[in-house]
Amino acid sequence: MKIAFIGLGNMGGPMALNLLKAGHSLSAFDLSADACKKFGAEGLPIANSAAETVSDAEVVISMLPASAHVEGLYLGGVGKPGLLDSIRAGTLVIDSSTIAAATSRKVAEAAEAKGIAMIDAPVSGGTGGAIAGTLTFMVGGEAGDLERARPVLEKMGANIFHAGAVGAGQTAKICNNMLLGILMIGTSEALALGVANGLDPKVLSEIMRRSSGGNWALEKYNPMPGVMETSPASKNYAGGFGTDLMLKDLGLAQENASAVRAATPLGGLARSLYAAHSLAGHGALDFSSVLKLVQKAS
Ligand code: NAD
């Protein structure tokens, strides 16, 4: 299949490489010259622009930071045409970025008016899941469009869920990430408390992992440096899922909660704590660096 892939960041780059390995014909682009250089060196065919990637694409995939990037890419701005003007009718567009459900609906409606099918398919599983091709996709859109996308999504993920109509994938994703943001802070607090009492963080992590406090952070993404070789914490919190991206997702959760009058007190507190952490200069570090907020200075 001919696939255009736009956005070669921590997630998009490895996802595109998995499609290439599966034998699809790729054309990729990122605004960052460094990202293009990095993934071009790994074998991804790099185009000169997003418009060039879609010229003969059957499927277009985007993996961008936030709502403004997705809206800007597909709909354009003042004096700047959107990518929808370059995509052929009948093409399937899969947006895997985590963005506001309302933006997914707005862009999908504009796509539909041009005869282009669009689904939102945000992911969970982190950069490890993107590299291993074991992501979880949460899809919003028509069931028939999901079936068209399935053979492509299967090459990048292990679990594919149909959450509902366009935008529903985004709603599922922000519910999940609100929980993740809260549990990373809770896990950090518990580890910092144990260490302040002289416990070995590796031993404490293993005790909690196998006890009732066990969770995804302890299983796969320990926030304490040195406990888990593969976690961003052991690489000075480089790569992974940026604090500012988590802050964005918790903001989306709070906006959504306001719209439906849901009570999300811990989600609100978590958003404030990540905001403070970002203001302290840690926005580009992996979100598990929130441990620094509760860790005793050494
Ligand atoms: P990232 O910041 O590493 O990468 C985003 C890339 O998009 C950058 O390389 C940037 O240059 C590029 N970009 C921005 N606007 C563009 C445009 N108009 N055209 C082409 N390229 C453009 O982000 P990421 O960590 O890869 O995350 C991408 C999305 O996936 C975000 O919405 C994030 O919330 C979500 N997500 C991330 C993770 C994770 O662990 N990193 C996990 C699940 C979901």
XYZ file of C-alpha atoms and ligand atoms in Angstrom:
342
model
C 0.000 0.000 0.000
C 1.219 3.567 -0.696
C 1.350 5.417 2.624
C 2.152 9.067 3.365
C 3.478 9.521 6.931
C 3.680 13.012 8.421
C 5.360 13.686 11.793
C 8.538 11.730 12.539
C 8.951 12.432 16.262
C 9.522 10.042 19.151
C 6.403 8.077 18.140
C 5.890 8.736 14.425
C 9.436 7.824 13.342
C 9.397 4.271 14.754
C 5.764 3.747 13.628
C 6.682 4.672 10.047
C 9.710 2.356 10.171
C 7.441 -0.550 11.156
C 5.240 0.106 8.108
C 8.316 0.159 5.903
C 9.544 -3.151 7.405
C 6.096 -4.655 6.704
C 6.637 -3.980 2.992
C 4.487 -0.870 2.473
C 5.653 1.903 0.148
C 6.301 4.982 2.309
C 6.750 8.683 1.688
C 7.489 10.588 4.906
C 7.894 14.186 6.025
C 8.568 16.236 9.165
C 9.058 19.992 9.558
C 12.196 19.235 11.544
C 15.235 18.709 9.298
C 16.886 16.745 12.124
C 13.971 14.285 12.312
C 14.051 13.819 8.511
C 17.808 13.235 8.628
C 17.550 10.753 11.514
C 14.816 8.579 10.005
C 16.040 9.051 6.429
C 19.315 7.471 7.602
C 17.269 4.505 8.872
C 15.775 3.970 5.415
C 12.572 6.071 5.350
C 12.041 7.781 1.964
C 11.775 11.503 2.835
C 9.710 13.930 0.724
C 10.317 17.688 0.380
C 6.917 18.649 1.794
C 3.746 17.200 3.278
C 1.949 17.895 -0.031
C 4.544 15.832 -1.884
C 3.980 12.799 0.387
C 0.270 12.596 -0.451
C 0.459 12.958 -4.246
C -0.227 9.249 -4.907
C -0.985 8.007 -1.374
C -3.799 5.548 -0.653
C -3.487 6.148 3.100
C -2.258 9.273 4.910
C -1.109 9.014 8.546
C -0.255 11.961 10.794
C 1.445 11.881 14.211
C 1.754 15.493 15.363
C 2.014 17.132 18.808
C -1.328 18.902 19.364
C -4.649 20.182 17.949
C -3.168 23.336 16.383
C -0.634 21.300 14.385
C -3.287 18.910 13.037
C -5.726 21.692 12.172
C -2.928 23.754 10.581
C -1.697 20.796 8.526
C -5.038 19.658 7.095
C -7.045 22.902 6.976
C -4.224 25.421 6.469
C -4.339 29.041 7.586
C -4.535 32.536 6.179
C -2.929 32.385 2.713
C -1.733 28.820 3.367
C -3.587 25.914 1.746
C -4.403 22.865 3.842
C -3.228 19.377 2.991
C -6.836 18.307 2.310
C -6.550 20.323 -0.930
C -3.753 17.980 -2.096
C -5.213 14.640 -0.968
C -7.161 12.693 -3.620
C -10.824 11.857 -3.028
C -11.226 8.269 -1.795
C -8.032 8.384 0.279
C -8.182 7.263 3.920
C -6.678 9.645 6.492
C -5.628 8.300 9.910
C -4.693 10.898 12.515
C -2.893 9.256 15.451
C -1.996 12.472 17.292
C -3.612 13.067 20.692
C -5.789 16.153 20.155
C -9.165 17.605 21.160
C -12.107 15.461 20.036
C -13.729 18.645 18.689
C -10.723 19.247 16.404
C -10.873 15.643 15.142
C -14.552 16.175 14.276
C -13.877 19.545 12.590
C -11.089 18.172 10.369
C -13.011 14.947 9.593
C -16.055 16.987 8.485
C -13.877 19.087 6.157
C -12.326 15.870 4.797
C -15.722 14.285 4.225
C -16.825 17.329 2.218
C -13.948 16.534 -0.176
C -14.761 12.803 -0.368
C -11.876 11.878 1.944
C -12.523 9.432 4.835
C -10.889 10.281 8.148
C -10.568 8.456 11.468
C -8.943 9.480 14.739
C -6.653 6.726 16.022
C -4.628 7.977 19.002
C -2.309 5.475 20.632
C -1.083 4.236 23.964
C 2.036 2.206 24.717
C 4.814 4.795 24.704
C 7.919 4.905 22.560
C 8.705 1.292 23.531
C 5.368 0.214 22.048
C 5.971 2.330 18.930
C 9.341 0.648 18.347
C 8.068 -2.867 19.098
C 4.868 -2.394 17.045
C 2.704 -3.212 20.063
C 0.718 0.031 20.416
C -2.928 0.164 21.429
C -5.057 2.132 18.923
C -8.289 3.806 20.095
C -10.295 4.509 16.973
C -13.104 6.979 16.377
C -14.915 6.822 13.037
C -17.064 4.702 10.729
C -16.683 0.928 11.232
C -16.000 0.514 7.473
C -13.159 3.048 7.596
C -11.632 1.231 10.579
C -11.701 -2.014 8.553
C -9.846 -0.250 5.721
C -7.283 1.009 8.245
C -6.923 -2.279 10.147
C -4.211 -3.936 7.956
C -2.076 -0.801 8.373
C -2.761 -0.340 12.098
C -1.937 -4.025 12.725
C 1.624 -3.410 11.553
C 2.100 -0.777 14.268
C -0.023 -2.099 17.119
C -1.166 -5.167 19.029
C -4.594 -3.906 20.154
C -7.164 -2.033 18.077
C -10.358 -0.774 19.726
C -13.343 0.900 18.079
C -14.388 3.539 20.646
C -17.278 5.014 18.610
C -17.895 7.815 16.105
C -15.231 10.335 14.993
C -13.695 11.947 18.116
C -14.459 8.967 20.386
C -10.897 7.654 20.051
C -9.652 10.990 21.425
C -12.072 10.876 24.340
C -10.902 7.352 25.286
C -7.288 8.481 24.980
C -7.606 11.464 27.342
C -9.427 9.323 29.935
C -6.481 6.899 29.789
C -3.838 9.626 29.943
C -5.526 11.410 32.829
C -5.242 8.139 34.756
C -1.611 7.682 33.627
C -0.654 11.219 34.705
C -2.197 10.661 38.139
C -0.619 7.244 38.666
C 2.875 8.445 37.671
C 2.685 11.111 40.393
C 1.385 8.557 42.936
C 4.118 6.077 42.001
C 6.759 8.815 42.315
C 5.467 9.851 45.746
C 5.519 6.283 47.034
C 9.042 5.622 45.736
C 10.369 8.937 47.111
C 8.821 8.189 50.509
C 10.475 4.761 50.633
C 13.863 6.128 49.571
C 13.630 8.930 52.172
C 13.267 6.101 54.712
C 16.372 4.338 53.441
C 14.685 1.684 51.276
C 16.353 0.451 48.092
C 14.152 1.754 45.210
C 14.676 -1.487 43.231
C 13.483 -3.645 46.133
C 10.578 -1.316 46.931
C 9.546 -1.198 43.250
C 9.460 -4.995 43.090
C 7.467 -5.228 46.342
C 4.844 -2.737 45.103
C 4.794 -4.200 41.564
C 3.725 -7.553 43.020
C 1.395 -6.019 45.616
C -1.838 -4.067 45.429
C 0.025 -0.900 44.319
C 1.200 -2.613 41.122
C 0.652 -0.507 37.996
C 1.967 0.254 34.466
C 4.610 2.711 35.719
C 6.126 0.042 37.974
C 5.826 -2.628 35.261
C 7.221 -0.724 32.319
C 8.216 2.851 33.077
C 9.753 3.220 36.531
C 10.326 6.958 37.278
C 13.352 6.352 39.540
C 16.714 6.438 37.673
C 18.612 3.154 37.725
C 15.687 0.903 38.641
C 14.734 -0.067 35.091
C 17.389 0.064 32.405
C 14.888 0.706 29.590
C 12.859 3.509 31.187
C 13.491 7.192 30.264
C 14.425 7.790 33.938
C 17.613 5.793 33.353
C 18.453 7.958 30.305
C 18.245 11.334 32.083
C 14.539 11.441 31.144
C 15.401 11.916 27.445
C 12.993 10.745 24.704
C 9.794 9.086 25.888
C 6.643 11.157 26.446
C 7.398 14.807 27.134
C 6.094 16.588 30.262
C 4.574 19.264 28.016
C 2.675 16.603 26.033
C 1.282 15.156 29.279
C 0.368 18.698 30.353
C -1.483 19.142 27.036
C -3.414 15.891 27.549
C -4.400 16.782 31.119
C -5.585 20.169 29.811
C -7.719 18.382 27.189
C -9.175 16.187 29.953
C -10.076 19.247 32.046
C -11.665 21.041 29.052
C -13.683 17.921 28.322
C -14.683 17.546 31.989
C -15.906 21.171 32.053
C -17.960 20.592 28.898
C -19.810 17.592 30.357
C -19.709 18.835 33.991
C -17.709 15.786 35.168
C -15.850 15.854 38.495
C -12.130 15.157 37.924
C -10.409 16.589 41.036
C -7.287 14.410 40.818
C -6.978 15.100 37.088
C -7.087 18.838 37.874
C -4.455 18.535 40.584
C -2.233 16.422 38.336
C -2.478 19.093 35.599
C -1.338 21.764 38.092
C 1.593 19.628 39.268
C 2.816 18.961 35.698
C 2.387 22.688 34.936
C 4.608 23.571 37.924
C 7.127 20.960 36.800
C 7.126 22.414 33.270
C 7.525 25.982 34.606
C 10.550 24.786 36.580
C 12.191 24.093 33.208
C 11.377 20.392 32.768
C 8.817 20.600 29.952
C 10.993 18.769 27.422
C 11.928 15.934 29.814
C 9.932 12.716 29.888
C 6.838 13.069 32.090
C 8.162 10.532 34.631
C 10.639 13.260 35.655
C 7.709 14.591 37.731
C 9.481 12.523 40.415
C 11.769 15.561 40.801
C 8.830 17.459 42.348
C 8.616 15.056 45.282
C 12.152 13.718 45.516
C 14.477 14.803 48.316
C 17.323 16.902 46.818
C 20.592 14.931 47.014
P 7.229 14.696 19.157
O 7.201 16.102 19.622
O 8.428 13.827 19.453
O 7.013 14.630 17.555
C 6.101 15.409 16.841
C 6.728 15.711 15.484
O 5.785 16.400 14.671
C 7.972 16.609 15.578
O 9.083 15.950 14.971
C 7.563 17.874 14.802
O 8.640 18.465 14.086
C 6.513 17.316 13.866
N 5.584 18.300 13.320
C 4.854 19.247 13.962
N 4.060 19.915 13.103
C 4.277 19.373 11.860
C 3.752 19.616 10.567
N 2.834 20.566 10.351
N 4.221 18.882 9.529
C 5.164 17.920 9.720
N 5.698 17.631 10.942
C 5.257 18.347 11.998
O 5.902 14.029 19.717
P 5.618 12.464 19.958
O 6.134 12.083 21.300
O 6.028 11.705 18.739
O 4.009 12.516 20.081
C 3.173 12.696 18.939
C 1.731 12.581 19.407
O 1.526 11.288 19.996
C 1.333 13.615 20.461
O 0.021 14.032 20.228
C 1.445 12.839 21.775
O 0.571 13.363 22.759
C 1.036 11.441 21.320
N 1.589 10.329 22.116
C 2.905 10.322 22.511
C 3.388 9.241 23.244
C 4.838 9.181 23.700
O 5.167 8.299 24.540
N 5.717 10.034 23.210
C 2.543 8.172 23.575
C 1.227 8.197 23.122
C 0.766 9.282 22.392
